[in-house]
Coordinates of C-alpha atoms in Angstrom, one line a residue:
X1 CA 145.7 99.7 65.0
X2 CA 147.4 101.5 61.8
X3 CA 149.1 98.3 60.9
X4 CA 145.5 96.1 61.4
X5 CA 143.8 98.8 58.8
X6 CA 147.0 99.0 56.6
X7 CA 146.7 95.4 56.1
X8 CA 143.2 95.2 55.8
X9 CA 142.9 97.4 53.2
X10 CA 146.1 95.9 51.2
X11 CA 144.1 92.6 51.3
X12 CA 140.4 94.3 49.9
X13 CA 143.1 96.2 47.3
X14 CA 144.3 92.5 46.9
X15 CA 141.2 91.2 46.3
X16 CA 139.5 93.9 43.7
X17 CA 142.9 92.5 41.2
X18 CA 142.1 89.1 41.4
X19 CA 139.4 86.7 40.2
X20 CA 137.0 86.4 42.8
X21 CA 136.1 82.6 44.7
X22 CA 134.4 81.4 47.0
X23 CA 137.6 80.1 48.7
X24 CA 139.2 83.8 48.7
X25 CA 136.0 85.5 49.9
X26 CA 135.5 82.5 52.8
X27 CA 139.8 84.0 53.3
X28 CA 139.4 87.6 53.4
X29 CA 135.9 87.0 56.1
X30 CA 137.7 85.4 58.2
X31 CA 140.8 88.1 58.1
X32 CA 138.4 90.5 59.0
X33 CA 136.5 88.5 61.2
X34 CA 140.4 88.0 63.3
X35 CA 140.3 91.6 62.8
X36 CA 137.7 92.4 64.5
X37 CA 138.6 89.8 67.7
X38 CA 141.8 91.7 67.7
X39 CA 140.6 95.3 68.4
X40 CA 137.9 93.7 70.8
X41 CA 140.7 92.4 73.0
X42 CA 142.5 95.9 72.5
X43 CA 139.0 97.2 73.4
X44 CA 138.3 99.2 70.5
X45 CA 134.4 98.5 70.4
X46 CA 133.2 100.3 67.6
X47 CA 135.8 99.4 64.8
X48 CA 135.6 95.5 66.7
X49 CA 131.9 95.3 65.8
X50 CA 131.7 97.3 62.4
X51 CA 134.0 94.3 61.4
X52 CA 131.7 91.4 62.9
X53 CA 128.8 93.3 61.1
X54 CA 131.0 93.5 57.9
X55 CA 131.3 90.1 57.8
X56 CA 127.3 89.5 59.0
X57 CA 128.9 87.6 62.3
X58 CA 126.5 85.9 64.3
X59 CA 125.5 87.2 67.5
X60 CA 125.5 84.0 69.0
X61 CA 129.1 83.5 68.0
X62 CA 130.0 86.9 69.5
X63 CA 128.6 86.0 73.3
X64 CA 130.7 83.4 74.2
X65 CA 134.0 85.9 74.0
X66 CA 131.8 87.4 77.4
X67 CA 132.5 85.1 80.6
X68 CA 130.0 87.4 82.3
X69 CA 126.9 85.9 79.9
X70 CA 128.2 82.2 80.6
X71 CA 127.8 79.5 80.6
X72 CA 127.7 78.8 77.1
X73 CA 126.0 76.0 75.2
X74 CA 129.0 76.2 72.4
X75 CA 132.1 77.6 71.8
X76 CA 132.6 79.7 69.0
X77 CA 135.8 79.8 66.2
X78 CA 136.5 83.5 67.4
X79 CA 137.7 82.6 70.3
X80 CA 140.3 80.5 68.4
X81 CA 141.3 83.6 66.4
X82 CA 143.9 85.1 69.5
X83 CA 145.9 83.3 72.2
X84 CA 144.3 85.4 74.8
X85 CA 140.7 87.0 75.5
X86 CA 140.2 89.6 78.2
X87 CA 138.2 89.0 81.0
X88 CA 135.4 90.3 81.4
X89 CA 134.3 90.3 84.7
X90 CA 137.7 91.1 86.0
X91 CA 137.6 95.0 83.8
X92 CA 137.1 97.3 85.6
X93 CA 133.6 98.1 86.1
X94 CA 133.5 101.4 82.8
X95 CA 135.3 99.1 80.7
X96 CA 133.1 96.1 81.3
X97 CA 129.8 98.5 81.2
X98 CA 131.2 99.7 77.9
X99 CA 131.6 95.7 76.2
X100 CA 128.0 95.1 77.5
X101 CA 126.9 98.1 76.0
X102 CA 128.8 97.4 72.8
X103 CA 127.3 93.8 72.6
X104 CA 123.9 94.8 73.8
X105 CA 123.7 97.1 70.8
X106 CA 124.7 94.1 68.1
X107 CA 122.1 91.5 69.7
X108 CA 119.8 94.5 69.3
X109 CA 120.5 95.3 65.8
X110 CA 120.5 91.4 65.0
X111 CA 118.2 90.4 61.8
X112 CA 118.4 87.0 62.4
X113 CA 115.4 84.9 64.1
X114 CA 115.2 85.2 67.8
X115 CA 115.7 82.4 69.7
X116 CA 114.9 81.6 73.4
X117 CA 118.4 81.2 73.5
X118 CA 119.2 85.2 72.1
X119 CA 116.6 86.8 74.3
X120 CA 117.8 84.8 77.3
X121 CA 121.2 86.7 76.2
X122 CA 120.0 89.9 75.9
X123 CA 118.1 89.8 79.2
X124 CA 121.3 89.5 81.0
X125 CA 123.2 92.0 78.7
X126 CA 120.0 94.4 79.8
X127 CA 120.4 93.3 83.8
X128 CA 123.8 94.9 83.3
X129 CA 123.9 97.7 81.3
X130 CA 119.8 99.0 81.9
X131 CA 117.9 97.1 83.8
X132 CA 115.0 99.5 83.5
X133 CA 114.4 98.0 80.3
X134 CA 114.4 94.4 82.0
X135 CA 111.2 94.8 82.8
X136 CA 109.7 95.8 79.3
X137 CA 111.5 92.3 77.8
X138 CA 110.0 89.7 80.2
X139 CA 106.6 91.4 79.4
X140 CA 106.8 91.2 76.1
X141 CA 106.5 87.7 75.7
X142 CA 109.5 86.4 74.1
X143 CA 110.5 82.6 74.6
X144 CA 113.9 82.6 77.0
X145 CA 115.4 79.6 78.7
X146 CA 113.7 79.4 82.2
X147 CA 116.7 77.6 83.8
X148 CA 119.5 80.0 82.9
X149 CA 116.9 83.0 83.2
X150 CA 116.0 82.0 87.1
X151 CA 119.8 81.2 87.9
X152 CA 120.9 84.4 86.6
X153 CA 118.3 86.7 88.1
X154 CA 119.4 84.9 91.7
X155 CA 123.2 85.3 91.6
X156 CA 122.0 89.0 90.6
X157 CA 119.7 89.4 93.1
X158 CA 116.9 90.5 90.9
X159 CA 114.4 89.1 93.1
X160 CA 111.3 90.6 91.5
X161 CA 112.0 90.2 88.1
X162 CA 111.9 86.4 89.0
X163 CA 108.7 86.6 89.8
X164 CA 107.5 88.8 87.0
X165 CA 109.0 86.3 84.7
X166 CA 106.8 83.4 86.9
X167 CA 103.6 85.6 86.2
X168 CA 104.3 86.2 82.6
X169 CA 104.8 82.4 81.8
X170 CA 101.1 81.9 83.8
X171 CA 103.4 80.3 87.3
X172 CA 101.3 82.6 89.1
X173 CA 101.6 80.6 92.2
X174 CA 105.1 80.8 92.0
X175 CA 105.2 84.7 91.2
X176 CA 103.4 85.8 94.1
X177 CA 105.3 83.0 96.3
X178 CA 108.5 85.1 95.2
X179 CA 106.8 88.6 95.8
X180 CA 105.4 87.7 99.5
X181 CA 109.1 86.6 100.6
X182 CA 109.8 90.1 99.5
X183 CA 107.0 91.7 100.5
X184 CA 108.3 90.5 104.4
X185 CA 111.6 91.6 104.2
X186 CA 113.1 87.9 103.6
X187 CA 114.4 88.7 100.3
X188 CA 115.6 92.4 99.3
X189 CA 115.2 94.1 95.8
X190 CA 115.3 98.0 95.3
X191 CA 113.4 97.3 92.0
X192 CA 110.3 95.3 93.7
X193 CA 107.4 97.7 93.7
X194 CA 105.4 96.4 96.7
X195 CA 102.4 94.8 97.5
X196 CA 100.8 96.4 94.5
X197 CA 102.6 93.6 92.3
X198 CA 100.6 91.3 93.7
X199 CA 97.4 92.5 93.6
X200 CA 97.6 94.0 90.1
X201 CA 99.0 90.3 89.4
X202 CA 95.7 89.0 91.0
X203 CA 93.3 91.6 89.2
X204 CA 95.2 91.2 85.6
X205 CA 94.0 87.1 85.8
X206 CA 91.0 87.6 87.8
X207 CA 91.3 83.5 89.1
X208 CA 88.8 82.9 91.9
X209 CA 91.0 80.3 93.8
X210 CA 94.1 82.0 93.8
X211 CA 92.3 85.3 95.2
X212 CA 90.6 83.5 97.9
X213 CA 93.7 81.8 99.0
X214 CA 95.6 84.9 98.9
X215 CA 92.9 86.9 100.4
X216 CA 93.1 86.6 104.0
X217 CA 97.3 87.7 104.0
X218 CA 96.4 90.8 101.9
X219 CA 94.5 91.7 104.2
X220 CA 96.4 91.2 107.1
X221 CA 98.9 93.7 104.7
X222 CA 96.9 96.2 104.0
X223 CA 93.8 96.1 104.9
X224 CA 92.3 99.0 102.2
X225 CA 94.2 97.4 99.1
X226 CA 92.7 94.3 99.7
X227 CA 89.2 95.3 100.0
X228 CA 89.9 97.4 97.3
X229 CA 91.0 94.2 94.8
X230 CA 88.0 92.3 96.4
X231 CA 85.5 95.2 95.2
X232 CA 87.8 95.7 91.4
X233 CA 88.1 91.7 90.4
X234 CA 85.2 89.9 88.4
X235 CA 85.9 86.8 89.4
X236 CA 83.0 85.2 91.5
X237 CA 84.2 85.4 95.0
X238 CA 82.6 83.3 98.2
X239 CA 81.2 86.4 100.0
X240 CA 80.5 84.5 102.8
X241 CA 84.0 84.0 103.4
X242 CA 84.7 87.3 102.4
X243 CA 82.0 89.1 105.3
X244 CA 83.5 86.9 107.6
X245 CA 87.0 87.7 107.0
X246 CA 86.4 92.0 107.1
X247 CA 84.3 91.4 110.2
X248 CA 86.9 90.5 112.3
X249 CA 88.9 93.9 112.0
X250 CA 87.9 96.7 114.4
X251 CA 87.5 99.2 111.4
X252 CA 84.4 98.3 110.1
X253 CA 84.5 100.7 107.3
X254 CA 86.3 98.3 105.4
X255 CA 83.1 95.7 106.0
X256 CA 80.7 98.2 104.7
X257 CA 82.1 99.2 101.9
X258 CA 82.0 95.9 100.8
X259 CA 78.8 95.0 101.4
X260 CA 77.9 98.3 99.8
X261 CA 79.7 97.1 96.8
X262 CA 77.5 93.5 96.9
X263 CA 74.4 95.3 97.6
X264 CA 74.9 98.1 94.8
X265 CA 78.2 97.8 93.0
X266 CA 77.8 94.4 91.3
X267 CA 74.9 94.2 88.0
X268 CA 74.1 90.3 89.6
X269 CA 71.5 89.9 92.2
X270 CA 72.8 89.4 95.9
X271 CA 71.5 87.4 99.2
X272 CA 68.8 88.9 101.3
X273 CA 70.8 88.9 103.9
X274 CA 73.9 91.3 102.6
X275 CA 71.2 94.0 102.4
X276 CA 70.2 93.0 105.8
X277 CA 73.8 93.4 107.4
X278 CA 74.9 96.4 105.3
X279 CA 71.5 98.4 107.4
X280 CA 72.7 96.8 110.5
X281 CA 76.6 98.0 109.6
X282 CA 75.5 101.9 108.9
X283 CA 73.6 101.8 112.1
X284 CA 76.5 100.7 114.0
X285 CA 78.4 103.4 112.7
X286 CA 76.0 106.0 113.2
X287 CA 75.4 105.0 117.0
X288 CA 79.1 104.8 117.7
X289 CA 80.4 107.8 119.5
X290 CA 84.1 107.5 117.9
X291 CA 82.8 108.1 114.1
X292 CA 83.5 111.5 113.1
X293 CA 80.3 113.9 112.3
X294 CA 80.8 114.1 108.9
X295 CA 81.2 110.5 108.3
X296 CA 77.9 110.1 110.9
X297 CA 75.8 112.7 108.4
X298 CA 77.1 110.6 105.5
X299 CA 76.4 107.1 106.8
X300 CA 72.8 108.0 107.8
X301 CA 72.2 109.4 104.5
X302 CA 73.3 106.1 103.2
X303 CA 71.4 104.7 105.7
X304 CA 67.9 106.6 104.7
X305 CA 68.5 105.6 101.1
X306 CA 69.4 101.8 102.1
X307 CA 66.0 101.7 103.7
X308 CA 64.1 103.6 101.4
X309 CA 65.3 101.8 97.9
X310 CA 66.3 98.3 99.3
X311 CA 63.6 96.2 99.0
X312 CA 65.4 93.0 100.0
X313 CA 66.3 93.6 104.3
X314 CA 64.5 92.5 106.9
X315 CA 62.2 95.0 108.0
X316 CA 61.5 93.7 111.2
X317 CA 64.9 92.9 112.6
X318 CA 65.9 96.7 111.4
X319 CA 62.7 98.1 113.1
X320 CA 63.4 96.7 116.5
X321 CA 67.2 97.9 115.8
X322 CA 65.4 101.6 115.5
X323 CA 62.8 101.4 117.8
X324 CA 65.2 101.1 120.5
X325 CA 67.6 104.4 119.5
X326 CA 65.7 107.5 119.8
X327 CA 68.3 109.5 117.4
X328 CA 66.5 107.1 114.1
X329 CA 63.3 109.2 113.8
X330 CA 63.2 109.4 110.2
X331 CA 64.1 105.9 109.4
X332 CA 61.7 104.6 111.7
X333 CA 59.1 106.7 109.3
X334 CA 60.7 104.8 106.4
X335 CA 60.3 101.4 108.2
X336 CA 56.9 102.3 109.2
X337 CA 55.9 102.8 105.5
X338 CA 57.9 99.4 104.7
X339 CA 55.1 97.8 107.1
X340 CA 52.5 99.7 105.3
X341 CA 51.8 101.2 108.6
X342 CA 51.5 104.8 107.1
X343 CA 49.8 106.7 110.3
X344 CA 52.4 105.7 112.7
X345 CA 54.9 106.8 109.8
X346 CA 53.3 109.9 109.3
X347 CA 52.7 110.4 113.6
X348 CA 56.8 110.3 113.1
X349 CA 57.5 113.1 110.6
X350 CA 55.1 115.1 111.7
X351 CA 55.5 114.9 115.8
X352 CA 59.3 113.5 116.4
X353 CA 61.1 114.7 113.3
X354 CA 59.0 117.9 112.5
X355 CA 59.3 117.6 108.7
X356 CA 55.9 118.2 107.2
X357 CA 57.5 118.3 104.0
X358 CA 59.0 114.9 103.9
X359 CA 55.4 113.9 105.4
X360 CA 53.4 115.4 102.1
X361 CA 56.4 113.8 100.2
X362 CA 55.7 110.8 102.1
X363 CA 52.1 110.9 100.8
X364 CA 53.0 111.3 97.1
X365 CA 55.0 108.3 97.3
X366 CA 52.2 106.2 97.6
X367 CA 49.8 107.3 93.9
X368 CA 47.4 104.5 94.8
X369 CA 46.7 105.6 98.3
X370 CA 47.1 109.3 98.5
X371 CA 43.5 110.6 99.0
X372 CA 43.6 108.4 101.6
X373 CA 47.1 109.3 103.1
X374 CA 46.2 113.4 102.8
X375 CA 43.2 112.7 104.2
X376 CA 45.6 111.0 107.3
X377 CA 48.3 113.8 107.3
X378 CA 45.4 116.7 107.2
X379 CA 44.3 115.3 110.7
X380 CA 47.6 115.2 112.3
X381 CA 48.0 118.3 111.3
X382 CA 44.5 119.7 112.8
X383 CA 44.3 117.3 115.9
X384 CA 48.0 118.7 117.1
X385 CA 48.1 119.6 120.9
X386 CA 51.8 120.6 121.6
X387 CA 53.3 123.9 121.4
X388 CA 53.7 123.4 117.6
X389 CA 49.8 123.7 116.8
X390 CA 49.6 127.0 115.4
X391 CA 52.5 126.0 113.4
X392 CA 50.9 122.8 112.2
X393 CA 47.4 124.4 111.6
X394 CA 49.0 127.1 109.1
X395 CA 50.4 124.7 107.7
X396 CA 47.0 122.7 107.3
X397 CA 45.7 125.3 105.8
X398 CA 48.4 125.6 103.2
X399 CA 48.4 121.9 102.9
X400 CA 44.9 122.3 101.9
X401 CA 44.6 124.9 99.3
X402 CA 47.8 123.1 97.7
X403 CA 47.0 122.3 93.9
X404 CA 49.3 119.0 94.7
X405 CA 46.9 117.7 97.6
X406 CA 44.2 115.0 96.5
X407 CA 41.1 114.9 99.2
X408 CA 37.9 113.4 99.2
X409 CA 35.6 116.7 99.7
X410 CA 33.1 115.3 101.9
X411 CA 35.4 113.4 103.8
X412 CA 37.4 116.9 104.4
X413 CA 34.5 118.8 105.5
X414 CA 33.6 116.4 108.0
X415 CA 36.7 116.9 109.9
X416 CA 37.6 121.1 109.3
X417 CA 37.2 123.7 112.4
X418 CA 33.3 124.8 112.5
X419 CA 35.3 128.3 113.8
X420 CA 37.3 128.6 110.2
X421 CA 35.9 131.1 107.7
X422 CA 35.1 129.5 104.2
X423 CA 37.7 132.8 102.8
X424 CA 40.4 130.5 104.4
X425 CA 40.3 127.5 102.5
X426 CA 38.0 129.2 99.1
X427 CA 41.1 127.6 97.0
X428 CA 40.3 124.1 98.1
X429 CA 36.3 124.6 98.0
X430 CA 36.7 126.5 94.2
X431 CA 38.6 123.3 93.5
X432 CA 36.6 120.4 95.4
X433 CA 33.7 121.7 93.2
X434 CA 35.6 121.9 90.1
X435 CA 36.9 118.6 90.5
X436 CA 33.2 116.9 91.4
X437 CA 31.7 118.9 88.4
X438 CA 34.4 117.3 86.4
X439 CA 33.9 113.8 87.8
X440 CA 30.3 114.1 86.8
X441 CA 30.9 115.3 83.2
X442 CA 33.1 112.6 82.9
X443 CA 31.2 109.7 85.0
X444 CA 28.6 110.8 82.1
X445 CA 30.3 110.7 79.4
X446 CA 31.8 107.2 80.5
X447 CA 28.1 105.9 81.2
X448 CA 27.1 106.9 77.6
X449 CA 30.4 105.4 75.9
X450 CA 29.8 102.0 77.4
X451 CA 25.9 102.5 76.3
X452 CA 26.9 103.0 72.8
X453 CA 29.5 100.3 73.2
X454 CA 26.7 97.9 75.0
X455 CA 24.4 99.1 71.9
X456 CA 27.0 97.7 69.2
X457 CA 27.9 94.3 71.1
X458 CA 24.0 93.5 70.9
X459 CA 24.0 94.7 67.2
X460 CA 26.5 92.8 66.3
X461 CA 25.3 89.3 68.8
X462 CA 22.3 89.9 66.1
X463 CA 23.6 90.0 63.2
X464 CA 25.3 87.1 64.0
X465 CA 22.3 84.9 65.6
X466 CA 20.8 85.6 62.2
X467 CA 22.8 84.5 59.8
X468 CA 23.4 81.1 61.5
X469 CA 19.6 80.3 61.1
X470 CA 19.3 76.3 61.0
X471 CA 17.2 74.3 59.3
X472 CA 16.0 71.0 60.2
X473 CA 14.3 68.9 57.4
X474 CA 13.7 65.0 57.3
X475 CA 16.7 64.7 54.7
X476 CA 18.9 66.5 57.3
X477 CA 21.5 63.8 59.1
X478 CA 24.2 64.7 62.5
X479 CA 27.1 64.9 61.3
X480 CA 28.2 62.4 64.0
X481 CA 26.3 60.1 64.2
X482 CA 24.5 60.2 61.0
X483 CA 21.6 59.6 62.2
X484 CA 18.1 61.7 61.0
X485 CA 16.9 64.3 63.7
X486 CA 13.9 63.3 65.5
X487 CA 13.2 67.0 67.0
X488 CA 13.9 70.2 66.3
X489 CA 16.3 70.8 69.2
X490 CA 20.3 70.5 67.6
X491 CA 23.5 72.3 68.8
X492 CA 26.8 73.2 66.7
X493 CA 29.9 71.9 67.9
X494 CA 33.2 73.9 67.4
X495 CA 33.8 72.8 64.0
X496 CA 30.3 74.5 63.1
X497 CA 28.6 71.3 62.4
X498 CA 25.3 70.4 63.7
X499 CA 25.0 67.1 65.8
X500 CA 22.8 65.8 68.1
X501 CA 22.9 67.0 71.6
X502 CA 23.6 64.0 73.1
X503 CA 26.5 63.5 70.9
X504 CA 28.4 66.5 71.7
X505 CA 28.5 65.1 74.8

């Protein structure tokens, strides 16, 4: 090594004396280029490549003194330089990391313009010295041989990065081809992350065919990942198929969490029928005795909700579904007041689930009808004959002196206890006669409003009728016919001008 930089520097020495040419500069690159071969094959890296860089060598004429990066579409003059290269695949396996590190480091620094044929280097010089950085290279998009690429990721049985490299080139089929043979055990790579590659694959590119022909063997995976892609993608999926494929797995929590995502989850409009299955699904689970009680409470919540908002079921299939299960006394209500059939609904909360307070709230739900409904609900409460009537005719009487209840007051005295003292509903009289006094004030006011307004429309009808006053004189001719009027009898057509009667016709 003395000798090599003893000479070297005699011959830059050299050349600062003499005239500089082209022919003695072309001399001293290549001594320094044979230089730097010669302490690569001694395996002094560092002082090997600060001489290739000295002398701006080419990467690409670098590689092909590695057998391990072959084949090679060239040879290059370097190798020409010595009698003998090392090797090296047969180093030892420091030494060799330590010349892939070395060279890995000069294609990285390299200014020049990257060709598929560089990267396709550097991806192999990565797969050997970090192949955690593989990864980050076929994602970024750079152009690299596919041939050589797919050849060399086999013989190093980097399985998953071949298909990575299929899904970043847009061979999806082909990616996820790769990743199922690993996902079953019939290929092996530590580096593959599971089934997740897939499905991220299928979410990044969102293509309806290739997610419903992948689909059904996700599924058969892992049953929650798969629903969970189906609910995350926007492509527009067949969710006919899609009902039909969840419905065949005993777990049909799976099932109703997709239907819950068609019914509520998506902004576009769904089939009447979704909402009709995801109120048969929450019944089912409610009714079966293997769902926990939590999940039960939750589901019938969900279930309320369904049938309260959803507009779109049908009401009649779910009602005989109820009818027949005596635990589904509030949704029976709610069905009840889907079928406008508000006294049986408010029988229900009042008798079977004992909630007078979702029964007023029941009444408030309807503006249009509530005089109507309190009217309804006050009599329940009064005509009660189970052990729950003093209950229910307290609560009449609080129902009644409530500022939020709307009655009729002659209808409401009609049907009160002749026994009860007027003290125990003075609020509701005091405000039955408040509210008819202000009725009348403003049933008066109203009647003289559309006098006044009756008064002005006459005015004006008038004012009008007189200053369209027509005269007929012999020199007057319609302006149809033109013709002279032989009586005094004329109408105006829409255009204002006066014509014969027979000729508007």
């Amino acid at each position: 090594a003395g000798s090599l930089e003893q000479a070297m520097a005699l011959a830059d020495e050299t050349l600062g004396t003499l005239t500089r040419s082209a022919a003695k500069m072309n001399k001293l690159r290549y001594l320094r280029q044979k230089t730097g071969v010669i302490y690569f094959v001694r395996g002094c890296l560092p002082t090997a490549f600060e001489y290739f860089t000295k002398t701006d060598t080419l990467a690409l004429d670098v590689i092909p003194l590695f057998d391990t990066l072959g084949p090679h579409s060239s040879e290059s003059h370097l190798q020409s330089m010595v009698q003998t290269l090392p090797r090296i695949s047969e180093l030892e396996p420091g030494t060799r990391h330590a010349y892939h590190e070395a060279l890995l480091a000069y294609v990285s620094s390299s200014t020049v313009t990257r060709t598929d044929e560089l990267n396709t280097y550097e991806l192999k010089l990565l797969c050997y010295v970090d192949r955690s950085r593989v990864e980050r290279l076929l994602r970024s998009h750079r152009p690299l041989k596919m041939m050589p690429v797919i050849e060399f990721l086999e013989n190093q049985k980097l399985y998953y990065y071949i298909g990575l490299y299929y899904a970043e080139n847009k061979f999806l089929s082909e990616a996820i081809g790769q990743w199922k043979r690993l996902e079953v055990g019939e290929l092996k790579d530590e580096v593959y992350p599971g089934l997740n590659a897939i499905v991220s694959l299928l979410l990044r590119d969102n293509i309806q065919p290739l997610i419903m022909e992948n689909i059904p063997w996700i599924l058969e995976r892992d049953l929650a990942r798969g629903v969970a892609l189906l609910m995350r993608t926007s492509a527009e999926l067949n969710d006919d198929v899609i009902v039909g494929l969840l419905a065949k797995y005993e777990d049909r929590s799976h099932l109703t969490r997709y239907l819950e995502h068609v019914v509520y989850g998506r902004n576009a409009p769904c089939g009447n029928r979704y909402h009709t299955q995801l109120a048969q699904e929450y019944i089912t689970m409610v009714t079966d005795p293997g769902t926990p009680s939590t999940i039960t409470t939750k589901t019938r919540s969900k279930l309320q909700y369904h049938l309260l908002h959803s507009d779109k079921y049908a009401v009649s299939l779910i009602l005989n579904s109820v009818e027949k299960k005596a635990v589904f006394k509030k949704e029976l209500a709610i069905l009840y007041g889907k079928k406008e059939e508000h006294g049986k609904a408010l029988r229900v909360l009042v008798y079977d689930v004992q909630d007078t307070t979702a029964a007023e709230h029941y009444c408030r739900s309807w503006p249009c009808r509530q005089k109507e409904l309190h009217l309804q609900l006050l009599k329940l409460y009064l005509d009660c004959q189970t052990s729950e009537r003093d209950i229910l005719l307290a609560r009449a009487v609080d129902f009644l002196n409530s500022t939020d209840s709307v009655f009729n007051y002659h209808d409401v005295l009609g049907i009160l206890p002749s026994q009860w003292p007027i003290s125990l509903v003075l609020p509701f009289i005091c405000r039955s006669i408040g509210h008819s006094i202000n009725e009348g004030r403003v049933s008066r006011i109203m009647k003289g409003l559309s006098e006044i307004e009756w008064a002005r429309v006459k005015a004006a009808r008038a004012q009008f009728t007189m200053s369209r006053v027509i005269r007929i004189t012999d020199s007057k001719y319609c302006e149809f016919c033109y013709r002279p009027f032989t009586e005094t009898v004329c109408v105006l057509n829409k255009a204002g001008s006066v014509i014969h009667p027979h000729c508007l016709k």
